[in-house]
Amino acid sequence: METILSINSISKSYGPIQALKNVSFNVPQGSVFGILGPNGSGKTTMLGIILDVLKADAGTYQWLGGTPNAEARRSIGSLLETPNFYHYMTAWDNLEIAAAIKQHGKDDRQAVLEKTGLWQRKSSKFKTFSLGMKQRLAIASTLLGNPDVLVFDEPTNGLDPAGIAEIRELIMQLNREGKTIIMASHLLDEVEKVCTHVAILKRGDLLLSGKVDEVLVSEDQVEVSATDIPALLSIISAMPGIHNVKQINGALQLNCDSHITPAQVNEYCMQNGIALSHLALRKKSLETKFMELTNK
Amino acid sequence: MNNLLSIEWMKVKKYPTFWIMAGMFAFLLPLWNYGINKGFLKMDGGKSGIDLIDKAYNFNNVWGNLGWWTSVFVVFISVLVIILATNEYSFRTNRQNIIDGWTRLQALHAKWLMVFALAAGTTIYVFITGVIFGIANDTISNFPGDITSLFYVFILSLNYYGFALLIAYLFKRSGIGIGIFFLYHMIIENLARSFINWRFDYPAGDLLPLQASDELLPFPLVEIAKSFVQTEEKITATTFVAVSLAWVAVYYIISRFRLLKTDW
């Protein structure tokens, strides 16, 4: 798999505050790469550096296998921190400037405004937009020229629940079209729902990075329930490969070895005379994992 | 290069403040001179009864005369330059332009090209105004007369706008930028100039950033008076031109260093 972005030992300080400490990771082509961390962990600093608005103290990064940075930036769509547009200009004119700098995408303006639900407001000045509309315009701008790589910093900031769902769907759709998406977020739910890969930052340190499946692989939980819970509990606790059983709200949550599948659990229970009324595989929520990691 | 300038033009052509500030310059410069020319605006308060400068609109004198008033009115455009450059910081569009694919150097050069274009525009406008005043007060056969001052108008505009751009890059906020610009222009430079000229035999204070160009376009009465009295010029106009251009180079170098090395 080709590498879209390669980050090598990047460090950055703001006076005494070390915002990034020797951070390295690669973003593979076709992934939805989540950069995750609490407020102040260095997510936006990282994105600012790879977009050349901030200067790293040390380390290097490489876009698209060594394409010069400005040229690479023209071919990717990026939203960093806040929607940045000329307040006195309309959505339409603002997109014209973005397209002129990118040197392509001027003819896509109608399509991207329609995609982000702003077509009716194309002639409104940016300063009259609500926060959510500003965010939509920023996303529209990233789509100019149909880029293969997108960088989103907190893309659902300021959006209402319907807007959040729409943007999520848009991100997943873009990924299905084969686009690589690099996304920073402090909203775990957001990352968990859309990301294939994740890098977790805490106070400038990279705690881990990799495929969401791999990072969370040993943490799967199986949830089971039956009419006779005490009987189920005694039987299931004896099953080889099950470490821990917790009773939560009329169901049992099982921590098991990675090779244990829900089918094996079901079979074991049937053999022991218990019919399951509920069986589900639950990945340990990213939130739990995240809290564990960042509270260490 | 054309592409950079055309993008800057897209930014300003929809900006009401641009048209108001440029319009004030374009409207007040000829109106003010019309007042002097027609005699209802008296520079000496009408006390002396001598109105030399209202005679200064023939082709030979109109360029120096308009040039001096331009050196007063260019502050409108200088303030405009500060507003346009600091807007990029307050809207954070300086970042967005980079994110969308400009290099930092392109962002810097776009603004410097705008400064050159505004200086050229100012010069062309003064030329047109000068031709109109000249035709109204002189015969066309005397055109263009001593037009060197028009070249000085370009140098002066470039110096003022370049200085304004540097101030904008150093202070990043329009309020403080405009404040510092006026503070320097009206007080600090006068103070420093007077002190240096008083302290030393050589009038080095006249070579300070904005003053170096102001010296090229002195108050018209002074020029007329000089034609009656022999005075010794310690610093030639060529030196003032060279020093003004050197200051422009200094503004460019400092702004380049600042924009290339720091976080945005």
XYZ file of C-alpha atoms in Angstrom, chain A residues 12 14 51-55 70 73-74 78 80-89 93 96-98 100-103 141, chain B residues 3 7 10-12 14-16 87-88 90-93 95-104 106 260-264:
60
model
C 7.599 21.446 18.070
C 5.803 26.905 21.980
C 0.269 22.166 5.856
C 3.217 24.592 6.296
C 1.452 27.211 8.397
C 3.582 26.181 11.385
C 7.297 25.445 11.388
C 3.116 23.524 -2.228
C -1.125 21.115 -1.022
C -2.762 22.258 -4.258
C -7.588 20.822 3.680
C -7.461 23.480 9.409
C -8.985 24.514 12.730
C -11.472 27.189 11.600
C -13.170 28.094 8.313
C -10.970 30.881 6.912
C -12.651 33.094 4.329
C -12.959 36.747 3.348
C -15.869 37.999 5.450
C -17.019 40.599 2.951
C -17.214 38.173 0.023
C -16.427 34.442 -4.709
C -13.183 31.354 -6.710
C -10.137 32.542 -4.768
C -9.506 29.070 -3.329
C -7.467 30.209 -8.292
C -4.784 29.369 -5.726
C -5.264 25.642 -6.260
C -5.140 26.330 -10.020
C -13.729 24.360 -0.435
C -1.715 35.036 -11.379
C -5.818 36.823 -7.075
C -10.139 39.319 -6.705
C -9.695 39.978 -2.983
C -9.883 43.785 -3.197
C -15.301 43.235 -3.758
C -14.011 45.076 -0.682
C -15.940 48.302 0.068
C -7.174 41.464 7.091
C -5.392 38.294 6.053
C -7.811 38.613 11.176
C -9.685 36.426 8.668
C -6.848 33.846 8.943
C -6.899 33.727 5.169
C -3.160 30.482 6.520
C -5.818 29.388 4.074
C -3.886 30.740 1.082
C -0.924 28.589 2.140
C -3.114 25.567 2.864
C -4.670 25.912 -0.586
C -1.233 25.761 -2.179
C 0.637 29.052 -2.191
C 4.186 28.962 -0.917
C 4.955 31.479 1.804
C 4.156 33.554 -3.139
C 9.408 32.687 5.900
C 10.667 31.854 9.367
C 7.748 32.271 11.740
C 4.513 30.446 12.462
C 1.410 31.867 10.785
